[in-house]
Amino acid sequence: MNPQSKDDALPPVKNTIQLPTKPLNSKEWDKLKEDFKGKVNFESWIISQMAHGHSSVDVAKSLLAWVAAKNNGIVGYDLLVKYLHLCVFHEQTSEVIDVYEIMKARYKTLESGAYTLLIRGLIHSDRWREALLLLEDIKKVMIPSRKNYNDCIQGALLHQDVNIAWNLYQELVGHDLIPMLETLKAFFDFGKDIKDDHYSNKLLDILLYLRNNQLYPGESFAHSIKTWFESVPGQQWKGQFTTIQKSGQCSGCGKTIESIRLSPEEYEFLKGKIMRDVIDGGDQYKKTTPSLLELVSQLAKQNLRLLVLGRKHMLKKSSRWRKDEMEKVQKQACCFFADDISEDDPFLLYATLHSGNHCKFVTKDLMRDHKACLHDAKTQHLFFKWQQGHQLAIMNKFPGSKITFQHILSYDTVVQTTGDSWHIPYDEDLVERYSYEVPTKWLCLQRKT
């Protein structure tokens, strides 16, 4: 809130020194500091540049030795953490342990960044269990991040302690944290060497977790899933990477993928839940955009019955809302304008759901907040399925061009199984998709009976 100081407002001083590429002695560091023209602290600046540029550990170590020699053997916390970052990046485990010992002796507690680095650095060493103690230290003040849990789980699997890995996984999801996909992949990679029905069932539970949370594995994770299935002895699973036809049939095995359309029972169940948990619950969300007329006009040409939901301030003449445009909107569509103090999104949900299972809606809102109000996995899945089958997402909008909508698929893009088959949608490497899009590539797994 405070205005910037004059120093902050100055442009950064152009760096006139090169980062060293080999360790320097005390005199060389003295000279480099002398040549430095910046107004910030030289030691902090140089170690930050080294961390950013991933300088070698030896060069950074020579900096710390120079600093320690000038300060009675003491190196400040900030320098230690930046040096630790380099050690972890370069996987210099012995150096990580040295910094760990220094920090443990000097500080009773650390901030989360240092804990995260130490955990990541220790899991590769024979002292990996001490990473679990650091995780416990984090728990005293906050819920650890999913990255912290990922590192500890990876460490436990690396050192063959499966029980600890699963316990940490249960703890992670118990905190309502979404695991990193690399965490889940690690369990499948590890499972290739385990012939255990109990472990296999846990992996199948992970696939159901992906289904219930509408998560899509990446390409390498999909390969790990395929490899694990094909490695299960006596099961005769065979996998292939394929696509789904517009009809909803798998191009690989010919099976029909689950329909995106909700059954009447599912629809009524979801409608009731939305009314109780989202609309009556006072959920709040986004605003409308002024490019309303063009969108309404294009949909009206398709002889569709339209309902526009907005707010009363849109009827007042302003630079944002032109009166003549609003009048044209009202001629082409039924309109409902809520009070300005209310949020229009719950009205959108209410109107769409009560108009019937055939009704579509247009909004830029991804409705993550609404989904968060639905507390059980079944309702969340139904909401996502309903959204995918009913939301018209605008793909592109250029001035003067026709508005195009993302095609609504006839099938549900979600992990699914029939017992002797699995179909798993996955994201291809290097292929980006918009948040309203779903993957187009699938892993098809069939068990020979």
Coordinates of N, CA and C in Angstrom, one line a residue, residues 19 42 65 70 80 84 97 103 145 152 212 231 244 267 278 302 304 319 346 369 393 430:
L19 N 29.4 -13.7 -14.4 CA 29.4 -14.7 -13.4 C 30.6 -15.6 -13.6
F42 N 26.1 -7.2 -2.6 CA 26.8 -8.0 -3.7 C 26.6 -9.5 -3.4
A65 N 32.8 -19.8 1.1 CA 34.1 -19.8 1.9 C 34.6 -18.4 2.0
K70 N 35.2 -13.8 6.1 CA 35.1 -12.4 6.5 C 34.1 -12.2 7.7
L80 N 22.8 -19.5 2.4 CA 22.8 -21.0 2.6 C 21.6 -21.6 1.8
L84 N 21.9 -24.2 -1.2 CA 21.2 -25.5 -1.1 C 20.4 -25.7 -2.3
I97 N 23.6 -32.6 2.6 CA 23.7 -33.1 4.0 C 24.6 -32.1 4.9
M103 N 22.3 -26.0 9.2 CA 21.0 -25.4 9.5 C 20.4 -26.0 10.8
S145 N 2.9 -29.2 1.3 CA 2.5 -29.1 -0.1 C 2.5 -30.5 -0.7
C152 N 8.6 -37.2 -0.6 CA 8.8 -38.2 0.4 C 8.3 -39.5 -0.1
N212 N -12.8 -40.1 -10.7 CA -13.6 -39.3 -9.8 C -13.2 -37.8 -9.8
S231 N 2.3 -56.3 -17.4 CA 3.3 -57.1 -16.6 C 2.6 -57.9 -15.6
I244 N -11.1 -42.1 -30.1 CA -12.5 -42.5 -30.0 C -13.2 -41.8 -31.2
Y267 N -29.8 -36.8 -13.6 CA -30.1 -35.4 -13.8 C -30.9 -34.9 -12.6
V278 N -25.2 -25.2 -4.1 CA -24.6 -24.1 -4.8 C -25.5 -22.9 -4.7
Q302 N -30.3 -19.5 -35.4 CA -30.5 -20.9 -35.4 C -31.9 -21.3 -34.9
L304 N -33.2 -20.9 -32.0 CA -33.1 -21.4 -30.7 C -33.8 -20.5 -29.7
S319 N -21.1 3.7 -21.3 CA -20.1 3.4 -22.4 C -19.9 1.9 -22.6
P346 N -25.4 -18.2 -10.3 CA -26.4 -19.2 -9.7 C -27.7 -19.2 -10.5
D369 N -15.5 -22.9 -8.9 CA -16.0 -22.6 -7.6 C -17.3 -23.4 -7.3
A393 N -18.7 -23.7 -25.3 CA -17.4 -22.9 -25.1 C -17.1 -22.3 -26.4
L430 N 3.8 -32.3 -25.3 CA 4.0 -31.2 -26.2 C 2.7 -30.7 -26.9

